[in-house]
């Protein structure tokens, strides 16, 4: 089983830590305007990154590029960038490119499906030519009020609609159980129903804060928020430190024959800052207890 964690940009220190801690791989983001920007990266830059990973004894398990594909105000430029990511993916040592199906603001998830079909049909064609699998992460990215949906690939209902719109097997999922848990979606059933479309797996846990849930309900607290992401009634945790039943999750992954990477997406507020590496190491130790 290949276990890694997500780095939101090329961070040499975290690549070195990954190798020293015993991780197998990383999910590497390419970010427009970041340290690893495909608009400015040269072949020498790509080689330098690959050489650094090799020296650290880790590989790139998944490549990632999350831009808004569907908003026409910025979509054309973002789509060009994403196509660059598709064409760069194999040179980074992986055939999995992760993203979000960011919505066109002001339209419902259902109203976004025809736009998704137009955009992702073209991605699928290019990905098929390149031998790449595009994996959509399932975080709703629902912040603000009225509550919007930022990423339309957030539930089994929407996955059905999106895969009907773009049937190509070049389009699949980066399955993250943490978001399904607080939505009260059956994680194991979702794995079994969509097993052939799961190309990457985010290992992230969720803890329900029951006192706050009883007080605020499923929409979360409205006062005293530390950030727009602070719902108060639940919080993300390192695998094993929340309420997800991981034995059942891995049983379902085994049942569908999943052999892809297991990527920790670290958003645990307890293990931030100086405790980041501690949290990642604890997550790695917990996940090594399961076999795929």
Coordinates of C-alpha atoms in Angstrom, one line a residue, residues 5 27 35 52-53 61 69 73 86 91 95 104 107 135 137 148 153 169 179 187 189-190 212 221 231 242:
X5 CA 0.3 13.1 2.0
X27 CA 0.3 14.4 -3.9
X35 CA 6.5 27.8 -6.7
X52 CA 14.7 15.8 -5.5
X53 CA 11.9 13.3 -5.0
X61 CA 1.7 9.4 -6.2
X69 CA -13.0 25.0 -14.9
X73 CA -15.2 34.7 -16.2
X86 CA -2.8 16.8 -18.2
X91 CA 6.5 13.3 -17.0
X95 CA -1.0 8.9 -14.5
X104 CA -20.1 28.3 -12.1
X107 CA -26.1 28.2 -10.8
X135 CA -9.7 12.2 -10.3
X137 CA -12.2 15.3 -5.2
X148 CA -23.4 27.7 -2.1
X153 CA -18.7 16.5 -7.5
X169 CA -13.4 6.3 -17.8
X179 CA -16.8 15.0 3.5
X187 CA -19.2 5.8 2.9
X189 CA -21.8 1.9 0.0
X190 CA -20.4 4.8 -2.0
X212 CA -22.2 22.0 19.1
X221 CA -22.5 27.8 14.1
X231 CA -18.5 25.1 10.9
X242 CA -12.1 11.2 14.3

